mmCIF file of C-alpha atoms and ligand atoms in Angstrom:
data_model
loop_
_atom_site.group_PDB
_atom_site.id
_atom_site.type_symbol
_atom_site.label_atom_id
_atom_site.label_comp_id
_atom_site.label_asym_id
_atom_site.label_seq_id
_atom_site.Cartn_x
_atom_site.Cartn_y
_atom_site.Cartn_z
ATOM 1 C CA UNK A 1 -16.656 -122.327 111.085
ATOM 2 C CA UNK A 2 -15.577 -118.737 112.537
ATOM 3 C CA UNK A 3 -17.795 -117.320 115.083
ATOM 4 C CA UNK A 4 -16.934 -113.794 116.119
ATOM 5 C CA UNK A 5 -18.834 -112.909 119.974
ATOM 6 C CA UNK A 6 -18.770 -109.537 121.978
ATOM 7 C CA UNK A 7 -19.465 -109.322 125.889
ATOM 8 C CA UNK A 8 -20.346 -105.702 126.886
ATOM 9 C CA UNK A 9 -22.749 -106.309 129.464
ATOM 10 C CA UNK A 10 -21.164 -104.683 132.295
ATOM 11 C CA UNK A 11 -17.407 -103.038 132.361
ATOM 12 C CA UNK A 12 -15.339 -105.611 130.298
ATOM 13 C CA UNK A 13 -15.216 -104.861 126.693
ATOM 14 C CA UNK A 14 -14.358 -108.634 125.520
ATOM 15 C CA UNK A 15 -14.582 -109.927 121.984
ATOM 16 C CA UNK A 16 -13.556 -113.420 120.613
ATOM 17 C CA UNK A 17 -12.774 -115.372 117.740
ATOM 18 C CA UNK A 18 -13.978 -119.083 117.806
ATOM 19 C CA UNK A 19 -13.213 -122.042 114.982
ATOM 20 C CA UNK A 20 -15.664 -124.118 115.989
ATOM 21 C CA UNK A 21 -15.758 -125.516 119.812
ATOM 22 C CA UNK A 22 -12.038 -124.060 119.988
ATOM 23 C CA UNK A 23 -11.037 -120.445 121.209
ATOM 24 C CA UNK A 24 -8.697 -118.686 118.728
ATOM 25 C CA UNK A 25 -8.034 -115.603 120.255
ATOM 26 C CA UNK A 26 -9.827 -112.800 122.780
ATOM 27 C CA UNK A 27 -9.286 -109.628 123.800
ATOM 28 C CA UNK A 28 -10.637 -107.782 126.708
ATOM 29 C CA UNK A 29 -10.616 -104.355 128.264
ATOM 30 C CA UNK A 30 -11.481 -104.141 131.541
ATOM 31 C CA UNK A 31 -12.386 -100.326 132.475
ATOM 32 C CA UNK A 32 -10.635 -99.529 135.397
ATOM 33 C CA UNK A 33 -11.430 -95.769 135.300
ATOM 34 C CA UNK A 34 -14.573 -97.436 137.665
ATOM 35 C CA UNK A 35 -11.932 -97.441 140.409
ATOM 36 C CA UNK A 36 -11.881 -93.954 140.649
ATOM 37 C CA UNK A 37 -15.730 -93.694 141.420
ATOM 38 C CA UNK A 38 -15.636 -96.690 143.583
ATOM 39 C CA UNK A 39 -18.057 -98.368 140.812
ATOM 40 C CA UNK A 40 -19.384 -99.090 137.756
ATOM 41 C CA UNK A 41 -21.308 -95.948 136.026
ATOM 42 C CA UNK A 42 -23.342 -96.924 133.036
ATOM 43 C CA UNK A 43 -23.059 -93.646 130.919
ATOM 44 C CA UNK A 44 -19.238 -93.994 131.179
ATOM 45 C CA UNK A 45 -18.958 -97.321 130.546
ATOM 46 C CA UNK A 46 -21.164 -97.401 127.411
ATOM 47 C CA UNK A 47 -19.039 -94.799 126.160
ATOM 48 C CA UNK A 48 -15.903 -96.385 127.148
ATOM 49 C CA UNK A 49 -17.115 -99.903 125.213
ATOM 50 C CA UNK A 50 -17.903 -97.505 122.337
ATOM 51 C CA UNK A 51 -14.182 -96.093 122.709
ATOM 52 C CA UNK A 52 -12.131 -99.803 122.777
ATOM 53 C CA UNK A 53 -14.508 -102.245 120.541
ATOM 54 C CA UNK A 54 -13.274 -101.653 117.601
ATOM 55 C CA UNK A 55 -9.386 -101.896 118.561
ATOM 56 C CA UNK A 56 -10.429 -105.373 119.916
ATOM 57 C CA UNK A 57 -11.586 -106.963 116.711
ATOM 58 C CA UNK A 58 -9.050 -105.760 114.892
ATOM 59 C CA UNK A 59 -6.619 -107.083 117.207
ATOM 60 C CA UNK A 60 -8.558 -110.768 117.426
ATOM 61 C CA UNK A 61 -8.658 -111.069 113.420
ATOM 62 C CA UNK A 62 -5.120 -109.876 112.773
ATOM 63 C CA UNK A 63 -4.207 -112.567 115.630
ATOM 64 C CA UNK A 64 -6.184 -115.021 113.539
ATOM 65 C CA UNK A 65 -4.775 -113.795 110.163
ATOM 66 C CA UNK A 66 -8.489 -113.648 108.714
ATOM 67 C CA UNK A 67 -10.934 -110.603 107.724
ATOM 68 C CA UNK A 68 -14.428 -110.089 108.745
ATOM 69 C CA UNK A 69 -15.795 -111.553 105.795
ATOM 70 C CA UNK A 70 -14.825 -114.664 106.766
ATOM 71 C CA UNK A 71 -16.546 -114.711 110.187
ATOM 72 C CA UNK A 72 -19.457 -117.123 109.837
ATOM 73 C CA UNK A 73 -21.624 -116.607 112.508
ATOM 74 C CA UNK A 74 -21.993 -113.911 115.236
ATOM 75 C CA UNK A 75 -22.652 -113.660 118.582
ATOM 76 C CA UNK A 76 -23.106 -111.146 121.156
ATOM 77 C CA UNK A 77 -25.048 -110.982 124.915
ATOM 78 C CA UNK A 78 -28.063 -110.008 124.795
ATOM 79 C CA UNK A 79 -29.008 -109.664 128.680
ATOM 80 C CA UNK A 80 -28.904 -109.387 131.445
ATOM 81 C CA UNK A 81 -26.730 -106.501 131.789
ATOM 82 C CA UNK A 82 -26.399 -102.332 132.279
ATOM 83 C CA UNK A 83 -28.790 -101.552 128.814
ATOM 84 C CA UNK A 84 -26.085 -98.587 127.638
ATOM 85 C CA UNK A 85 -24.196 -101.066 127.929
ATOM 86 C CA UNK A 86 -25.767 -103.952 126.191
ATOM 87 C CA UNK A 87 -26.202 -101.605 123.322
ATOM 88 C CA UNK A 88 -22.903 -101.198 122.359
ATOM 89 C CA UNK A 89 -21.924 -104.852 121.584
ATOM 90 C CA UNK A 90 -25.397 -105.487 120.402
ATOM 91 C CA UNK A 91 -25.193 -102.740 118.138
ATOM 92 C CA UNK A 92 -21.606 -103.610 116.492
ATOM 93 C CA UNK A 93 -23.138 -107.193 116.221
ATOM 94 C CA UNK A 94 -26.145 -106.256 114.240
ATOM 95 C CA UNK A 95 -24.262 -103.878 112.470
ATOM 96 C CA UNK A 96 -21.289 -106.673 110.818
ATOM 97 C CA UNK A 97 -24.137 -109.864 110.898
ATOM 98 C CA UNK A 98 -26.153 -107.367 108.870
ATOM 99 C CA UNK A 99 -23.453 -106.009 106.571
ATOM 100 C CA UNK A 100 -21.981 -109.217 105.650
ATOM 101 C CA UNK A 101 -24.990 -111.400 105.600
ATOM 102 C CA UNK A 102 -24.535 -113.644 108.415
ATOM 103 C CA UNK A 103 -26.645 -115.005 111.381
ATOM 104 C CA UNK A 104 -26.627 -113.362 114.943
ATOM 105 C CA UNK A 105 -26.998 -115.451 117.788
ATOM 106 C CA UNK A 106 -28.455 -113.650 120.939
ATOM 107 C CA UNK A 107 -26.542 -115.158 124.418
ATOM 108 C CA UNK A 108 -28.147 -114.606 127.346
ATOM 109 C CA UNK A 109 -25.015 -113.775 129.625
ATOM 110 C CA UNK A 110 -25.789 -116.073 133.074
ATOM 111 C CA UNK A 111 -26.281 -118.993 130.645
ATOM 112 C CA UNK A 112 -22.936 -117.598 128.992
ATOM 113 C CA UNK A 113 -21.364 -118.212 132.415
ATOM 114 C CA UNK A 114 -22.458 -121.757 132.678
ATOM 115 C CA UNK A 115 -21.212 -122.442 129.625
ATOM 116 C CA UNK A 116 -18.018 -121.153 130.532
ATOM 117 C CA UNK A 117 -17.262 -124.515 132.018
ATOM 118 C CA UNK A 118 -17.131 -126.005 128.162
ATOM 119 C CA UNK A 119 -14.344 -123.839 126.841
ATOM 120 C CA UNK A 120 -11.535 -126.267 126.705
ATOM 121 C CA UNK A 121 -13.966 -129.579 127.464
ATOM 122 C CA UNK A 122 -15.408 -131.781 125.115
ATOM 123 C CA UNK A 123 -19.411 -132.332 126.012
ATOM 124 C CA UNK A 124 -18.826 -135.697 127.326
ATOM 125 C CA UNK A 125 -16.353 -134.184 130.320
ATOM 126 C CA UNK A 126 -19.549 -133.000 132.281
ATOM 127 C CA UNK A 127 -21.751 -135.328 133.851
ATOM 128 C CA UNK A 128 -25.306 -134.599 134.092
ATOM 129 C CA UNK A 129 -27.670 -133.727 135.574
ATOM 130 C CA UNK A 130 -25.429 -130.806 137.042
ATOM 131 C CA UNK A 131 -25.958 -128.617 139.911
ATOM 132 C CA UNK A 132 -24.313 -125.186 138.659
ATOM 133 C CA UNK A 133 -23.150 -121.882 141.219
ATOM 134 C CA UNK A 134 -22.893 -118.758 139.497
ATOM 135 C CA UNK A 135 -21.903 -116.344 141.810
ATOM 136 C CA UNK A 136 -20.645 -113.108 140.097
ATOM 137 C CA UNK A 137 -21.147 -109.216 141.010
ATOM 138 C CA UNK A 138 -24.064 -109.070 138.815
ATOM 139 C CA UNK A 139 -25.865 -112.274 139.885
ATOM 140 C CA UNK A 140 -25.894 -114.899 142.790
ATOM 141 C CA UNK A 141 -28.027 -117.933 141.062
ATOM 142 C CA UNK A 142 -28.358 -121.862 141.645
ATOM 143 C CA UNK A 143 -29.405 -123.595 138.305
ATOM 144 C CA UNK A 144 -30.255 -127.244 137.551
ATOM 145 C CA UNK A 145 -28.455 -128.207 134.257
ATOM 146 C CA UNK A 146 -30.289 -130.946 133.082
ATOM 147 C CA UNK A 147 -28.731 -131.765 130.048
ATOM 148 C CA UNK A 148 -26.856 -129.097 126.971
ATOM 149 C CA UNK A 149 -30.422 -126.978 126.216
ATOM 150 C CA UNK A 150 -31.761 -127.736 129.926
ATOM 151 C CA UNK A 151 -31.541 -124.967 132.145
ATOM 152 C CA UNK A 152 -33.593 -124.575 135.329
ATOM 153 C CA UNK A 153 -33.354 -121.537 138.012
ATOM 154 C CA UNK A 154 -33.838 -123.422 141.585
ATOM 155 C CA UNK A 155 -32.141 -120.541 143.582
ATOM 156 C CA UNK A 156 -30.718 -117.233 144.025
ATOM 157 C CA UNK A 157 -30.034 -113.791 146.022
ATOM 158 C CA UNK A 158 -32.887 -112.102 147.836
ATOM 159 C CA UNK A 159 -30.680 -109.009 147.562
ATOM 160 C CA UNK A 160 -26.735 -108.810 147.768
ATOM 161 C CA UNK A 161 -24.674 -111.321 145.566
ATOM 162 C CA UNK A 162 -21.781 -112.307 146.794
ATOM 163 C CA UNK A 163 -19.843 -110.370 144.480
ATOM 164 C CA UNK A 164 -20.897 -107.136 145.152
ATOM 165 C CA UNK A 165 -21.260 -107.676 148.810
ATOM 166 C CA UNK A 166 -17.600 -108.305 149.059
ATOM 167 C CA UNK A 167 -16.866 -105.005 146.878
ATOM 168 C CA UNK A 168 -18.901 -102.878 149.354
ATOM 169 C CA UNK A 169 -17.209 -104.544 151.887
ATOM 170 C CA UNK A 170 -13.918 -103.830 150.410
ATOM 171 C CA UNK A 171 -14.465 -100.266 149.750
ATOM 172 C CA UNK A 172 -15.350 -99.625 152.706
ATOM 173 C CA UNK A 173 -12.038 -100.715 154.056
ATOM 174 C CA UNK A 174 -10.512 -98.707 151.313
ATOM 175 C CA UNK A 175 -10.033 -101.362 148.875
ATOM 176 C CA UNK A 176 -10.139 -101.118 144.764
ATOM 177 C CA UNK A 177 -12.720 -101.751 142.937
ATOM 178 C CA UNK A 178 -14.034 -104.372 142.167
ATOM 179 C CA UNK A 179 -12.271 -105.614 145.884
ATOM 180 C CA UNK A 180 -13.038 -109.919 145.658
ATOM 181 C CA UNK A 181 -9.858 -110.300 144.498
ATOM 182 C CA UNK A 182 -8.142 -108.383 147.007
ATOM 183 C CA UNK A 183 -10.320 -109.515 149.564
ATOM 184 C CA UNK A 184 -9.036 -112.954 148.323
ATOM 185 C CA UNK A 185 -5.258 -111.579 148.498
ATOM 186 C CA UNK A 186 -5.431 -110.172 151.982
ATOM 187 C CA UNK A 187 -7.477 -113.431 153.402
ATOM 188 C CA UNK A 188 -4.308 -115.281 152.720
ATOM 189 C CA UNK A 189 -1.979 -113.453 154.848
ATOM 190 C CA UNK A 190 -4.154 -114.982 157.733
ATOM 191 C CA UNK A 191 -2.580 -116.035 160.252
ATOM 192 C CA UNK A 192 -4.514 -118.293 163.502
ATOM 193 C CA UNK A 193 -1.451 -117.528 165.511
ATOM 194 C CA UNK A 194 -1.855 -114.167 164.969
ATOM 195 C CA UNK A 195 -5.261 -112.830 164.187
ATOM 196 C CA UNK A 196 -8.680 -113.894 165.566
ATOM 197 C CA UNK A 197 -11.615 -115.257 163.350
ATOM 198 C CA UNK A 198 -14.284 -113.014 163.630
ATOM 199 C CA UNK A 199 -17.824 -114.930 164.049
ATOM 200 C CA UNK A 200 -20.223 -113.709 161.399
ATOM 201 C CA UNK A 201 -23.477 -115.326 161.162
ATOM 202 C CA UNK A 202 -24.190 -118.023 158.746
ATOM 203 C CA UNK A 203 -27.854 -116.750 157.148
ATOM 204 C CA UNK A 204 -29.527 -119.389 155.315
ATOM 205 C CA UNK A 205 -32.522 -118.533 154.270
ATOM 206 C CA UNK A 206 -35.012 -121.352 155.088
ATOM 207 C CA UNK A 207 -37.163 -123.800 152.913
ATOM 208 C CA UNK A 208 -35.553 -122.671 149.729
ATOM 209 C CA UNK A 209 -32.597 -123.146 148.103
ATOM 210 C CA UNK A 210 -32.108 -119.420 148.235
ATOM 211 C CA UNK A 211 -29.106 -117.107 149.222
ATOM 212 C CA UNK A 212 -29.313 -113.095 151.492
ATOM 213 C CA UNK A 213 -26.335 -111.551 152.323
ATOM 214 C CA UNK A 214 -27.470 -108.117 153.139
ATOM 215 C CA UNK A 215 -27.391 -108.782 157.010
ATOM 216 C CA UNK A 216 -24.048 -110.118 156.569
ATOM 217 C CA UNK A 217 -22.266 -107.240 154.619
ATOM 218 C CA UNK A 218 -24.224 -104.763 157.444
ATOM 219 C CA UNK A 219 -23.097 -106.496 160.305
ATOM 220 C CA UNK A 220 -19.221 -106.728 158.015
ATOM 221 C CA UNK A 221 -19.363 -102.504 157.472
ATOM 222 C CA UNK A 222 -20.122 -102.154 161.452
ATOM 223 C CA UNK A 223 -17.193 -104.041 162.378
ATOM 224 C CA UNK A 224 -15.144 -102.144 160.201
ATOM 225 C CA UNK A 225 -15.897 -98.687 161.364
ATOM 226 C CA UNK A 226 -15.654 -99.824 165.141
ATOM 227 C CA UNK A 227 -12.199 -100.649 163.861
ATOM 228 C CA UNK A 228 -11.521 -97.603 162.128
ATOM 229 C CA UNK A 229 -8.876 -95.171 163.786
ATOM 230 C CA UNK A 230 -10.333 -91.533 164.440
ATOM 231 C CA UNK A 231 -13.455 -93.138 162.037
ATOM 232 C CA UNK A 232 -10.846 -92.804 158.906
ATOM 233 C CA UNK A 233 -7.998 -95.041 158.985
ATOM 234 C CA UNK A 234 -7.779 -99.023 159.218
ATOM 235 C CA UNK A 235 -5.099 -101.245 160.215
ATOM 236 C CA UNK A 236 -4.091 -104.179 158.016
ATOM 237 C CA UNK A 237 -4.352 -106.667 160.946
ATOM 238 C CA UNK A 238 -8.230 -105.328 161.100
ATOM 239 C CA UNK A 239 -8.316 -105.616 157.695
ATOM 240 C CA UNK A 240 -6.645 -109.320 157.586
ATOM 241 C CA UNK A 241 -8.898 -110.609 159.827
ATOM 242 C CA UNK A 242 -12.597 -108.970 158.022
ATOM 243 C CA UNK A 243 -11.169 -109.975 154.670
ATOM 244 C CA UNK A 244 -10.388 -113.563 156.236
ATOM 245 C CA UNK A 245 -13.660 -114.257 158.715
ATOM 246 C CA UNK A 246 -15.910 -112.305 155.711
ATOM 247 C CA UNK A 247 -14.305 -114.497 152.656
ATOM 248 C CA UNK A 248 -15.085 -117.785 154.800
ATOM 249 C CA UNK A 249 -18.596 -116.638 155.745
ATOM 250 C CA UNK A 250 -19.772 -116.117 152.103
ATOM 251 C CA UNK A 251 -17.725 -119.452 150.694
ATOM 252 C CA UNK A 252 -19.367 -121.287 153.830
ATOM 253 C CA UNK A 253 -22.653 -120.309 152.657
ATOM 254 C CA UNK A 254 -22.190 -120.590 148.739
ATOM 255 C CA UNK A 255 -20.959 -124.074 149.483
ATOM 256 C CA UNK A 256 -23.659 -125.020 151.575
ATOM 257 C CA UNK A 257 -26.732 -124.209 149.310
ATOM 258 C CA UNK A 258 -24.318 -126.042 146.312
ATOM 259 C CA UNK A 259 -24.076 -129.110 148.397
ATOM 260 C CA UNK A 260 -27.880 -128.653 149.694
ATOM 261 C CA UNK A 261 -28.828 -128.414 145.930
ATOM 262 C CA UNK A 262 -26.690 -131.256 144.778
ATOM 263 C CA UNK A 263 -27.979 -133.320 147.121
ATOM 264 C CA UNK A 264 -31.853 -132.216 147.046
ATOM 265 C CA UNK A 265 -31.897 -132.955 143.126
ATOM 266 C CA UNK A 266 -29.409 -135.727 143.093
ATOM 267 C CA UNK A 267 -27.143 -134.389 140.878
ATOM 268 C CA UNK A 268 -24.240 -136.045 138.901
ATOM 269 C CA UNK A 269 -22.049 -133.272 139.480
ATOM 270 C CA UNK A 270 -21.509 -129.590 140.354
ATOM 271 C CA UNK A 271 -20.128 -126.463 137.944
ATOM 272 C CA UNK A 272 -19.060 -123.204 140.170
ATOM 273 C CA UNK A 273 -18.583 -120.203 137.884
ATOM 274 C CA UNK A 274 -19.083 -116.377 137.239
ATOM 275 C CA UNK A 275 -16.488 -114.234 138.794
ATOM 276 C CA UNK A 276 -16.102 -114.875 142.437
ATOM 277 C CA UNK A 277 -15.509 -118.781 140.914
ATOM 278 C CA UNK A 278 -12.036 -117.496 141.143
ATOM 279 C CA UNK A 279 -11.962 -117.303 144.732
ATOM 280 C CA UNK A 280 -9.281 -119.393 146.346
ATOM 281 C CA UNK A 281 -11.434 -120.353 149.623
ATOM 282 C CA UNK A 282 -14.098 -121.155 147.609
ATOM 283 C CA UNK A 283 -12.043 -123.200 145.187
ATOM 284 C CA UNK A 284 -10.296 -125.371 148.439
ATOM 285 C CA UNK A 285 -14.077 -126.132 149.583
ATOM 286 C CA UNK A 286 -15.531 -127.306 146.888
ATOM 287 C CA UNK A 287 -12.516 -129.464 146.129
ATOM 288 C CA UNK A 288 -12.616 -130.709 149.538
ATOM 289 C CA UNK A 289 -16.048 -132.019 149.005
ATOM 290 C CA UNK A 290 -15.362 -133.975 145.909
ATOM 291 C CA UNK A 291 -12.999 -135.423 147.466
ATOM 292 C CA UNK A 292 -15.231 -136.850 150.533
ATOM 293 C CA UNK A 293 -18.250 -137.210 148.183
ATOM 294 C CA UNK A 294 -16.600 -138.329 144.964
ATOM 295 C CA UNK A 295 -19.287 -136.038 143.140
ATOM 296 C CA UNK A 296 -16.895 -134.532 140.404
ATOM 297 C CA UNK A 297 -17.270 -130.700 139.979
ATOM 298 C CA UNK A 298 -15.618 -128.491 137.445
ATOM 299 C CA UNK A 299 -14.361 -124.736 137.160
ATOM 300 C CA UNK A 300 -14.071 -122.709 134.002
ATOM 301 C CA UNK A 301 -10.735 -124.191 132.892
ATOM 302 C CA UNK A 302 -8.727 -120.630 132.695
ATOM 303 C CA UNK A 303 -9.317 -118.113 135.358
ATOM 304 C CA UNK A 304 -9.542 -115.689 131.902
ATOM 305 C CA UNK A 305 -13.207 -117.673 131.576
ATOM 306 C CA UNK A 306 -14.459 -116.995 135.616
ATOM 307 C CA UNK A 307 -15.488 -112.958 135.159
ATOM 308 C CA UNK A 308 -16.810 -111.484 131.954
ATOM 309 C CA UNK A 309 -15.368 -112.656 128.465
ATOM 310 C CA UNK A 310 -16.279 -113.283 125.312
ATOM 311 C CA UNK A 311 -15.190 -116.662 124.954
ATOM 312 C CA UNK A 312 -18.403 -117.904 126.990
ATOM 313 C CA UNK A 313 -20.177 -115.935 124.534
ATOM 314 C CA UNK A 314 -18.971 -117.892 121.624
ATOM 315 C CA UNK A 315 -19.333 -120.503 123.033
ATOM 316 C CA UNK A 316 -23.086 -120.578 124.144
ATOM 317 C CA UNK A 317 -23.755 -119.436 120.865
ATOM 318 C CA UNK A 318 -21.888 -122.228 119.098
ATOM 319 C CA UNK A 319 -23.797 -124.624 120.809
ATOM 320 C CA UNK A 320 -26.880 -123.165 120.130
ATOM 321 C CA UNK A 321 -25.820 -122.946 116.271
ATOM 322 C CA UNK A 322 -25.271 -126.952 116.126
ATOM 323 C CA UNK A 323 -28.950 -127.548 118.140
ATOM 324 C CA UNK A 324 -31.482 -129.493 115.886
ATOM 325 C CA UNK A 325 -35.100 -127.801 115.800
HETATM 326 O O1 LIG B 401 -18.639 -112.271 136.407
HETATM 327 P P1 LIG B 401 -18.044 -110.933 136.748
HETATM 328 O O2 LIG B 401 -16.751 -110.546 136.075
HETATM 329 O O3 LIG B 401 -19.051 -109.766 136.435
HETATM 330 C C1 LIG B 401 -20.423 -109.821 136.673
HETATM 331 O O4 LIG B 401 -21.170 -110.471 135.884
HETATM 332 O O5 LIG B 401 -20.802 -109.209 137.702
HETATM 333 O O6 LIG B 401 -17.865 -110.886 138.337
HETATM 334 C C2 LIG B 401 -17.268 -109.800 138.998
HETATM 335 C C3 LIG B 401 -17.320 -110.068 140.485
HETATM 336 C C4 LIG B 401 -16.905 -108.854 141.333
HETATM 337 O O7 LIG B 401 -17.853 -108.663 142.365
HETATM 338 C C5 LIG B 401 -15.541 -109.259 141.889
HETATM 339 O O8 LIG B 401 -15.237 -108.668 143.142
HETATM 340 C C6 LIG B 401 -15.711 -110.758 142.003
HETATM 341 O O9 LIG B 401 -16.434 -111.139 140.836
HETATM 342 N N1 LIG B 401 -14.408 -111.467 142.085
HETATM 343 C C7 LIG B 401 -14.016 -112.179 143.158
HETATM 344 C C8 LIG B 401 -12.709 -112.669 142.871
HETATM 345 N N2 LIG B 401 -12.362 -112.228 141.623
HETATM 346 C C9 LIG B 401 -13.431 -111.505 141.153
HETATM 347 N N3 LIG B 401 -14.634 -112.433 144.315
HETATM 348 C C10 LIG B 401 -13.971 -113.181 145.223
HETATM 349 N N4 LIG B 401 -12.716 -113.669 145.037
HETATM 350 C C11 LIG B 401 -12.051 -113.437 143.880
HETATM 351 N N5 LIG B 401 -10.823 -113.943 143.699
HETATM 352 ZN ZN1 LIG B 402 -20.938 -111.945 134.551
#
């Protein structure tokens, strides 16, 4: 069975060709003409989807070697998301399920995310019940996976997630956009001998399994502009040491309330994903925790499968295509 699935909900144009549980072949645009207005702006990026959709499928199918008519199912996200954008990859899905007579499967994009963690993994590789982190620039969530259809929301941001407070923390030090990843980069040229941890405080909010990081970015963008030369420039020690004390400050706390969850509802095992799953500090604590716990966790298998993509698309929907009513 083909399934053909399209991710638009935010600045990643992504579409993918499944055969079955297994990923034939995606292609994704990321729009990086977002860099140049420090952010993602929903008019241009629904035109920009509009612009690159259609070059992706025809690049996935000639991959495959196969035409649209023999796509079996489709898929697309449904929400959440930017709507202009939604409406792009919802539309081209409609369009081709409609044309050639197929079913659509709508994929709610968070549970997308989650089931990120399947591309690659047969069903009986996660233990459940699991305790799943997804921590993107969109979204900062805890969920309870009970079993395959079982999805509960026991957590998530009062404001900030930790995404997007790490891209406002990295423009403001001049960084690209979106900055985790070079946030990430410039962490590791840390050096103790060298450059001093800088003590940001670890907010938790209380009775709840809940996440703010508001406070934190606020008191992050003071420290930077005390740092600032002549209120402009920044030197890469400075900016060493915020990317390095801010990264360990949000993975402290992510890991925390995962740990505080897991251990609140008991859980079998623990499934980090979304985009800032590709952090490296994050990565090192959670695996550090297994280790002393022996509660197994698991990562999307690719990094290609921690920020938007199409192949968690597919795959959702696939699952939900072999569920008995
Ligand atoms: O899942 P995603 O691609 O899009 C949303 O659904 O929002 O996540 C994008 C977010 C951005 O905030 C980006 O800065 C962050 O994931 N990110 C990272 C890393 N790579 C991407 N954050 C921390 N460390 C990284 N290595
Ligand atoms: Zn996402």
């Amino acid at each position: 069975m083909y399934l053909l699935a399209f991710e638009s909900s935010c600045d990643d144009t992504s579409v993918a060709l499944l055969h079955d549980e297994e990923l034939i072949s995606m292609h994704t645009h990321t729009q990086i003409e977002h860099i140049q207005t420090l952010g993602v702006v929903p008019e241009i990026a629904a035109r920009l989807h509009a612009d690159h959709i259609f070059d992706l499928i025809t690049k996935v199918l000639q991959d495959a070697k196969i035409t649209l008519t023999d796509i079996d199912i489709f898929a697309a996200t449904s929400e959440p998301g930017l709507v202009p954008s939604l409406l792009i990859g919802k539309t081209v899905a409609k369009t081709l399920a409609t044309a050639h007579k197929k079913p659509l499967i709508w994929v709610n994009h968070i549970e997308g995310h989650i089931f990120s963690v399947l591309l690659e993994r047969k069903i009986t590789d996660i233990q459940f019940p699991s305790v799943v982190l997804s921590a993107s620039g969109g979204h900062n969530d805890l969920y309870l996976w009970k079993s395959l259809y079982e999805i509960e929301r026991i957590g998530g941001t009062r404001d900030d997630s930790a995404g997007e407070s790490m891209d406002k923390v990295g423009r403001s030090m001049g960084l690209p956009f979106p900055a985790g990843r070079h946030i990430d980069n410039l962490a590791k040229k840390f050096d103790p001998r060298k450059h001093n941890l800088i003590d940001f405080p670890l907010v938790l909010p209380d009775d709840c399994l809940d996440f703010s990081f508001s406070g934190l970015k606020s008191a992050a963008l003071r420290e930077i502009e005390m740092r600032k030369k002549d209120h402009t420039e920044i030197h890469e020690n400075d900016m060493i040491e915020i990317s390095y004390s801010y990264q360990k400050i949000i993975t402290d706390i992510l890991v925390a309330r995962t740990i505080e969850a897991q251990k609140q509802f008991k859980t079998a095992s623990i499934c980090i994903v979304g985009g800032v799953s590709a952090n490296s500090a994050l990565r090192t604590s959670i695996e550090t925790f297994s280790q002393k716990s022996s509660i197994p966790y698991y990562l999307p298998k690719s990094m290609k499968y921690c920020g938007d993509n199409a192949a968690m698309i597919g795959i959702r929907a696939y699952w939900e295509s072999k569920k008995v009513s």
